[in-house]
Amino acid sequence: MVIFINPSDIYGVLELMKDELEYTQLSELSAVDWLAKDNSFEIFYQMLSMKKAKRIRVKFFIENGQAVDSVEKLFRSADWSEREMFDMFGIEA
């Protein structure tokens, strides 16, 4: 399942998913470069619920130069991925 959200809602959405919907693991976080097409990036968060044995992908698009909210306080695993997004794409979290 994939859901698309507004970039400014990412922290609240992941907090709700973790606390209320039992998606307790952030298994992947990265970006897709769409700069040549429309000067944007697609950011995605792959969430896992071990209790439900289900995955869900949360996505949004940002313009080149736009920052995203860090989710490292919710998911420690986001730390490395957020730094990789900056190193590879210049996306600040």
XYZ file of N, CA, C and O in Angstrom:
372
model
N 0.847 -1.161 0.000
C 0.000 0.000 0.000
C 0.901 1.235 0.000
O 1.931 1.268 0.668
N 0.493 2.237 -0.735
C 1.226 3.498 -0.819
C 0.257 4.639 -0.540
O -0.848 4.659 -1.082
N 0.682 5.569 0.310
C -0.115 6.778 0.528
C 0.747 7.999 0.225
O 1.956 7.994 0.459
N 0.135 9.015 -0.325
C 0.795 10.277 -0.614
C 0.279 11.325 0.361
O -0.924 11.403 0.608
N 1.214 12.098 0.914
C 0.851 13.122 1.896
C 1.498 14.445 1.521
O 2.357 14.501 0.630
N 1.129 15.494 2.242
C 1.808 16.782 2.105
C 3.138 16.714 2.853
O 3.196 16.146 3.956
N 4.204 17.282 2.298
C 5.512 17.215 2.958
C 5.508 17.715 4.402
O 6.172 17.144 5.258
N 4.746 18.746 4.690
C 4.738 19.323 6.039
C 4.069 18.410 7.076
O 4.210 18.631 8.278
N 3.385 17.374 6.633
C 2.670 16.471 7.542
C 3.461 15.231 7.949
O 2.958 14.415 8.723
N 4.697 15.074 7.460
C 5.395 13.801 7.635
C 5.582 13.415 9.101
O 5.332 12.264 9.474
N 5.995 14.319 9.945
C 6.238 13.950 11.344
C 4.943 13.483 12.012
O 4.912 12.430 12.657
N 3.880 14.230 11.844
C 2.604 13.868 12.459
C 2.041 12.563 11.923
O 1.499 11.759 12.684
N 2.183 12.337 10.634
C 1.679 11.096 10.036
C 2.452 9.894 10.580
O 1.862 8.889 10.988
N 3.788 9.983 10.601
C 4.577 8.855 11.110
C 4.380 8.643 12.605
O 4.380 7.511 13.081
N 4.171 9.727 13.335
C 3.882 9.602 14.763
C 2.557 8.865 14.978
O 2.456 7.968 15.824
N 1.541 9.220 14.216
C 0.245 8.535 14.293
C 0.382 7.069 13.914
O -0.159 6.191 14.592
N 1.113 6.809 12.847
C 1.283 5.423 12.401
C 2.001 4.586 13.465
O 1.649 3.432 13.687
N 2.986 5.172 14.114
C 3.738 4.450 15.141
C 2.894 4.238 16.403
O 2.791 3.114 16.899
N 2.283 5.304 16.895
C 1.585 5.252 18.179
C 0.198 4.626 18.110
O -0.223 3.937 19.043
N -0.522 4.863 17.044
C -1.917 4.413 16.956
C -2.130 3.216 16.027
O -3.030 2.415 16.257
N -1.327 3.107 14.961
C -1.564 2.079 13.950
C -0.556 0.936 13.991
O -0.600 0.042 13.154
N 0.371 0.982 14.953
C 1.323 -0.095 15.215
C 2.348 -0.331 14.106
O 2.870 -1.430 13.961
N 2.652 0.714 13.322
C 3.754 0.630 12.367
C 4.990 1.120 13.110
O 5.336 2.289 13.079
N 5.647 0.194 13.797
C 6.691 0.543 14.748
C 8.102 0.541 14.163
O 9.047 0.866 14.878
N 8.249 0.177 12.905
C 9.582 0.146 12.305
C 9.619 0.963 11.015
O 8.764 0.803 10.142
N 10.622 1.802 10.926
C 10.940 2.501 9.683
C 12.051 1.694 9.031
O 13.191 1.718 9.469
N 11.696 0.901 8.019
C 12.671 -0.019 7.433
C 13.481 0.606 6.307
O 14.572 0.117 5.998
N 12.964 1.669 5.705
C 13.701 2.322 4.620
C 13.225 3.759 4.477
O 12.057 4.061 4.672
N 14.153 4.625 4.110
C 13.876 6.036 3.883
C 14.858 6.502 2.824
O 16.057 6.307 2.977
N 14.343 7.080 1.739
C 15.250 7.555 0.695
C 14.523 8.537 -0.207
O 13.387 8.931 0.064
N 15.215 8.916 -1.281
C 14.678 9.880 -2.233
C 14.904 9.381 -3.655
O 15.840 8.620 -3.917
N 14.044 9.824 -4.542
C 14.186 9.559 -5.969
C 14.360 10.906 -6.658
O 13.590 11.833 -6.421
N 15.360 10.998 -7.490
C 15.723 12.236 -8.187
C 14.870 12.392 -9.447
O 15.000 11.614 -10.385
N 13.994 13.401 -9.464
C 13.184 13.752 -10.633
C 13.587 15.132 -11.158
O 12.781 15.844 -11.760
N 14.841 15.527 -10.913
C 15.299 16.866 -11.279
C 15.195 17.135 -12.775
O 14.779 18.216 -13.194
N 15.566 16.184 -13.603
C 15.526 16.387 -15.051
C 14.096 16.546 -15.562
O 13.847 17.274 -16.525
N 13.156 15.888 -14.910
C 11.755 15.930 -15.347
C 11.044 17.194 -14.876
O 10.438 17.901 -15.669
N 11.093 17.469 -13.561
C 10.338 18.620 -13.053
C 10.995 19.306 -11.847
O 10.304 19.912 -11.037
N 12.322 19.146 -11.705
C 13.084 19.832 -10.659
C 12.576 19.488 -9.252
O 12.447 20.349 -8.394
N 12.270 18.199 -9.037
C 11.738 17.783 -7.738
C 12.362 16.468 -7.293
O 13.077 15.805 -8.048
N 12.067 16.117 -6.046
C 12.451 14.835 -5.470
C 11.210 14.148 -4.928
O 10.299 14.795 -4.428
N 11.199 12.841 -5.008
C 10.172 12.018 -4.367
C 10.813 11.422 -3.116
O 11.842 10.759 -3.204
N 10.240 11.682 -1.960
C 10.750 11.160 -0.696
C 9.810 10.045 -0.246
O 8.590 10.195 -0.306
N 10.394 8.921 0.187
C 9.534 7.828 0.653
C 10.047 7.229 1.953
O 11.239 7.219 2.234
N 9.090 6.748 2.739
C 9.320 6.118 4.036
C 8.620 4.769 4.000
O 7.397 4.714 3.819
N 9.372 3.690 4.154
C 8.797 2.343 4.159
C 8.572 1.939 5.608
O 9.530 1.815 6.381
N 7.319 1.747 5.977
C 6.947 1.430 7.360
C 6.537 -0.042 7.467
O 5.942 -0.594 6.534
N 6.831 -0.635 8.630
C 6.524 -2.036 8.863
C 5.814 -2.199 10.203
O 6.242 -1.638 11.212
N 4.728 -2.970 10.177
C 4.042 -3.376 11.406
C 4.279 -4.869 11.582
O 3.733 -5.681 10.828
N 5.097 -5.216 12.555
C 5.354 -6.635 12.822
C 4.097 -7.319 13.359
O 3.839 -8.472 13.046
N 3.319 -6.594 14.140
C 2.103 -7.171 14.729
C 1.081 -7.527 13.649
O 0.438 -8.565 13.714
N 0.952 -6.663 12.646
C -0.014 -6.890 11.564
C 0.591 -7.636 10.383
O -0.139 -8.040 9.483
N 1.918 -7.747 10.362
C 2.645 -8.333 9.223
C 2.295 -7.590 7.928
O 1.983 -8.192 6.907
N 2.346 -6.250 8.011
C 2.011 -5.408 6.863
C 3.041 -4.303 6.701
O 3.651 -3.860 7.668
N 3.188 -3.862 5.458
C 4.053 -2.736 5.127
C 3.213 -1.644 4.477
O 2.206 -1.924 3.843
N 3.677 -0.432 4.619
C 3.039 0.694 3.950
C 4.134 1.686 3.577
O 5.101 1.862 4.319
N 4.003 2.281 2.426
C 4.972 3.276 1.970
C 4.289 4.640 1.985
O 3.211 4.807 1.444
N 4.954 5.600 2.621
C 4.468 6.971 2.708
C 5.354 7.814 1.796
O 6.578 7.769 1.908
N 4.717 8.575 0.882
C 5.473 9.351 -0.097
C 4.999 10.795 -0.154
O 3.847 11.089 0.139
N 5.925 11.654 -0.584
C 5.579 13.020 -0.947
C 6.641 13.557 -1.886
O 7.707 12.965 -2.042
N 6.329 14.662 -2.530
C 7.253 15.315 -3.452
C 7.658 16.668 -2.878
O 6.844 17.348 -2.259
N 8.933 17.014 -3.084
C 9.425 18.330 -2.707
C 10.162 18.932 -3.897
O 10.650 18.211 -4.768
N 10.226 20.245 -3.914
C 10.982 20.933 -4.950
C 12.453 20.930 -4.583
O 12.820 20.827 -3.402
N 13.298 21.050 -5.587
C 14.732 21.137 -5.364
C 15.025 22.308 -4.425
O 14.525 23.406 -4.613
N 15.805 22.055 -3.380
C 16.143 23.081 -2.397
C 15.235 23.125 -1.189
O 15.535 23.804 -0.210
N 14.124 22.409 -1.217
C 13.185 22.377 -0.097
C 13.675 21.369 0.943
O 14.146 20.285 0.603
N 13.585 21.706 2.216
C 13.985 20.808 3.304
C 12.792 19.963 3.747
O 11.641 20.292 3.467
N 13.077 18.873 4.438
C 12.039 18.014 5.009
C 12.229 17.959 6.523
O 13.331 18.157 7.029
N 11.163 17.678 7.242
C 11.244 17.536 8.692
C 11.925 16.213 9.041
O 11.618 15.174 8.453
N 12.821 16.257 9.995
C 13.480 15.044 10.465
C 12.497 14.202 11.268
O 11.685 14.726 12.025
N 12.600 12.891 11.100
C 11.793 11.958 11.890
C 12.683 11.106 12.793
O 12.235 10.108 13.357
N 13.924 11.528 12.974
C 14.888 10.776 13.774
C 14.449 10.637 15.231
O 14.745 9.627 15.872
N 13.706 11.592 15.758
C 13.227 11.478 17.141
C 12.177 10.379 17.295
O 12.037 9.797 18.359
N 11.466 10.066 16.215
C 10.495 8.974 16.229
C 11.161 7.631 15.949
O 10.810 6.616 16.549
N 12.081 7.632 14.988
C 12.741 6.410 14.533
C 14.238 6.667 14.436
O 14.694 7.372 13.534
N 14.982 6.094 15.356
C 16.435 6.290 15.377
C 17.075 5.883 14.053
O 18.073 6.446 13.636
N 16.485 4.906 13.371
C 17.029 4.426 12.094
C 17.015 5.504 11.009
O 17.710 5.380 10.008
N 16.254 6.563 11.190
C 16.174 7.631 10.193
C 17.448 8.466 10.144
O 17.734 9.112 9.137
N 18.226 8.445 11.207
C 19.428 9.279 11.290
C 20.359 9.067 10.094
O 20.733 10.010 9.407
N 20.732 7.839 9.852
C 21.663 7.540 8.764
C 21.047 7.880 7.403
O 21.689 8.483 6.546
N 19.808 7.506 7.198
C 19.145 7.750 5.912
C 18.972 9.235 5.625
O 19.124 9.667 4.479
N 18.651 10.010 6.644
C 18.521 11.453 6.447
C 19.861 12.070 6.075
O 19.933 12.956 5.214
N 20.943 11.581 6.683
C 22.273 12.087 6.315
C 22.644 11.663 4.900
O 23.252 12.430 4.162
N 22.271 10.455 4.507
C 22.523 10.000 3.135
C 21.764 10.852 2.118
O 22.290 11.152 1.048
N 20.511 11.214 2.431
C 19.753 12.073 1.509
C 20.465 13.407 1.316
O 20.476 13.951 0.217
N 21.045 13.919 2.377
C 21.784 15.174 2.250
C 23.057 14.968 1.422
O 23.349 15.753 0.517
N 23.821 13.932 1.731
C 25.059 13.669 1.014
C 24.831 13.380 -0.472
O 25.599 13.844 -1.313
N 23.798 12.628 -0.789
C 23.558 12.226 -2.176
C 22.775 13.266 -2.976
O 23.016 13.430 -4.169
N 21.819 13.956 -2.332
C 20.898 14.811 -3.064
C 20.870 16.277 -2.577
O 20.212 17.107 -3.186
N 21.493 16.535 -1.427
C 21.461 17.883 -0.874
C 20.173 18.214 -0.159
O 19.888 19.385 0.117
N 19.385 17.193 0.185
C 18.104 17.404 0.878
C 18.367 17.512 2.366
O 18.869 16.574 2.987
N 18.001 18.632 2.966
C 18.216 18.839 4.400
C 17.010 18.362 5.200
O 15.874 18.588 4.807
N 17.310 17.684 6.315
C 16.248 17.221 7.213
C 16.477 17.810 8.582
O 17.554 18.070 8.987
